[in-house]
XYZ file of C-alpha atoms in Angstrom:
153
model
C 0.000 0.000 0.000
C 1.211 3.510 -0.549
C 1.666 5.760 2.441
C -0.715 8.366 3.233
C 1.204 12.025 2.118
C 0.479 14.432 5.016
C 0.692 17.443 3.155
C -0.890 21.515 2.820
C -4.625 19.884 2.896
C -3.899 18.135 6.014
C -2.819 21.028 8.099
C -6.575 22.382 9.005
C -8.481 20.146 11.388
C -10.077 22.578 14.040
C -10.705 19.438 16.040
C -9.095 16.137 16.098
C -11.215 13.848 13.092
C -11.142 10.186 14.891
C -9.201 7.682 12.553
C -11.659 5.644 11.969
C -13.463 8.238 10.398
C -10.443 9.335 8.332
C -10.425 6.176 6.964
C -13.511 6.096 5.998
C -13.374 9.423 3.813
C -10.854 7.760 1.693
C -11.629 4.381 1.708
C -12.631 4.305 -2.294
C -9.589 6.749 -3.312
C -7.105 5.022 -5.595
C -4.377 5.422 -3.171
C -6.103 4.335 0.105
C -3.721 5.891 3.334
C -2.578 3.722 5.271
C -2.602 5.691 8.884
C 0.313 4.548 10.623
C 1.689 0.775 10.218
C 1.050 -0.933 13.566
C 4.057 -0.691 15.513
C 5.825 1.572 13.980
C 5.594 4.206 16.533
C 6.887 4.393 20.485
C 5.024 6.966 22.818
C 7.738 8.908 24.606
C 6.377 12.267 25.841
C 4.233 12.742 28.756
C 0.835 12.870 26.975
C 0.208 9.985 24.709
C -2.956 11.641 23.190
C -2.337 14.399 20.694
C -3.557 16.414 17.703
C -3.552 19.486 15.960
C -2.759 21.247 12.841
C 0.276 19.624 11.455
C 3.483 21.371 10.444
C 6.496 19.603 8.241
C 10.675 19.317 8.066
C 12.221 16.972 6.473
C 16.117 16.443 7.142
C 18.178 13.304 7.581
C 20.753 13.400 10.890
C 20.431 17.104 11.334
C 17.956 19.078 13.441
C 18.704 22.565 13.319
C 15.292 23.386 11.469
C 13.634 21.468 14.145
C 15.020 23.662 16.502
C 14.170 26.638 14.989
C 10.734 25.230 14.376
C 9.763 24.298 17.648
C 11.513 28.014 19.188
C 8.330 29.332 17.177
C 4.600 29.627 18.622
C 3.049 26.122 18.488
C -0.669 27.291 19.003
C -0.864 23.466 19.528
C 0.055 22.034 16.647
C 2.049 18.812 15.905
C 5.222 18.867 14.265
C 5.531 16.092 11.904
C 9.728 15.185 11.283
C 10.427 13.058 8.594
C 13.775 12.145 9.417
C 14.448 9.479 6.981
C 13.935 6.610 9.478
C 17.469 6.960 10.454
C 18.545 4.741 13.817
C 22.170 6.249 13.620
C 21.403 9.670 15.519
C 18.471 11.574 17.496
C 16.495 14.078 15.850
C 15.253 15.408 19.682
C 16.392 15.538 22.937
C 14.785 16.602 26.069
C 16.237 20.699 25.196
C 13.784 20.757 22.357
C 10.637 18.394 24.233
C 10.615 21.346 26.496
C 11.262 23.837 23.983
C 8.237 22.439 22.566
C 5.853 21.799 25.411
C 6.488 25.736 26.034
C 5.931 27.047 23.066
C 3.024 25.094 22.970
C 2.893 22.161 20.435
C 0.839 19.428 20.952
C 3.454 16.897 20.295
C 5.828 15.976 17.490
C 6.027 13.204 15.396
C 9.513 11.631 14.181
C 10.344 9.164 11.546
C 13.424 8.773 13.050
C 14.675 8.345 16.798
C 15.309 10.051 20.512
C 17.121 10.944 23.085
C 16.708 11.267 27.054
C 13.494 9.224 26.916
C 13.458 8.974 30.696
C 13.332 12.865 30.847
C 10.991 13.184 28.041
C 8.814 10.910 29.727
C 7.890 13.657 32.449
C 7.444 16.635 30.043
C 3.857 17.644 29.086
C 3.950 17.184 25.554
C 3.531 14.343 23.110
C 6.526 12.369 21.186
C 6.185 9.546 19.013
C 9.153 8.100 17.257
C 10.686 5.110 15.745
C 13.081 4.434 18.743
C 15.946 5.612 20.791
C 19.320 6.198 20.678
C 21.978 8.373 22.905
C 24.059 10.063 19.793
C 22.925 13.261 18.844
C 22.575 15.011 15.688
C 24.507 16.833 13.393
C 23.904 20.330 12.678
C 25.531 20.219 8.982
C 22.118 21.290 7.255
C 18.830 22.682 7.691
C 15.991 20.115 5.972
C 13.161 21.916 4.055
C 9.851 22.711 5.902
C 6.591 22.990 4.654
C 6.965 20.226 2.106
C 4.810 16.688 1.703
C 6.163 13.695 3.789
C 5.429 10.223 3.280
C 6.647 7.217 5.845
C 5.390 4.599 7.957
C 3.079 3.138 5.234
């Protein structure tokens, strides 16, 4: 199955659309989303529960857009971080959980891993992501923002 492409016409949900119901909506389009493969994501934060308006990086082993993206007003949306499903380095650490928890995102989403899960486990935001690991990023490049993703499908 393709993945679903969270993208510009996803960003708008005034309140959080249950799944199921998602599903439904596109269950006769020609690329039917899959959600989220089973699995595929470990809570982390301190709320497991999240939604919001979504916004988008993409960047492989370096987070510096992240950064700069969470330092912003969150108005509680959910940053969605396609990180390229890389195990080799953290895209966030628990600097930038509570970076975002007071800005005020919801939670953030990360194709990709962690760091300081035990910390992030006490901080009042959400984090899903593909795993952990101690190494941190690189800052060598900045990742685009704004753009389509498309993982876990």
């Amino acid at each position: 199955a393709e993945p679903m492409k969270v993208g510009p016409a996803h960003r708008g949900f005034a309140t959080s659309p249950a799944t199921a119901d998602l599903c439904d909506e596109h269950v006769e389009s020609p690329n039917r989303p899959v959600i989220a493969t089973p699995g595929y994501f470990n809570d982390y934060g301190g709320i497991k529960k999240f939604h919001g308006r979504i916004e988008t990086v993409k960047c492989f082993e370096s987070n510096p857009l992240v950064r700069k993206t969470l330092g912003e007003p969150g108005d509680g949306r959910v940053l969605v971080v396609d990180g390229g499903a890389s195990t080799r380095c953290a895209i966030l650490g628990d600097l930038l959980a509570t970076m975002a928890r007071d800005n005020g995102w919801s939670g953030v989403v990360i194709n990709g891993c962690i760091r300081d899960s035990a910390v992030i486990s006490g901080i009042e935001v959400g984090v899903k992501a593909r795993g952990t690991i101690p190494l941190k990023s690189v800052k060598t490049h900045m990742g685009e923002r704004g753009t389509t993703v498309a993982f876990a499908g």
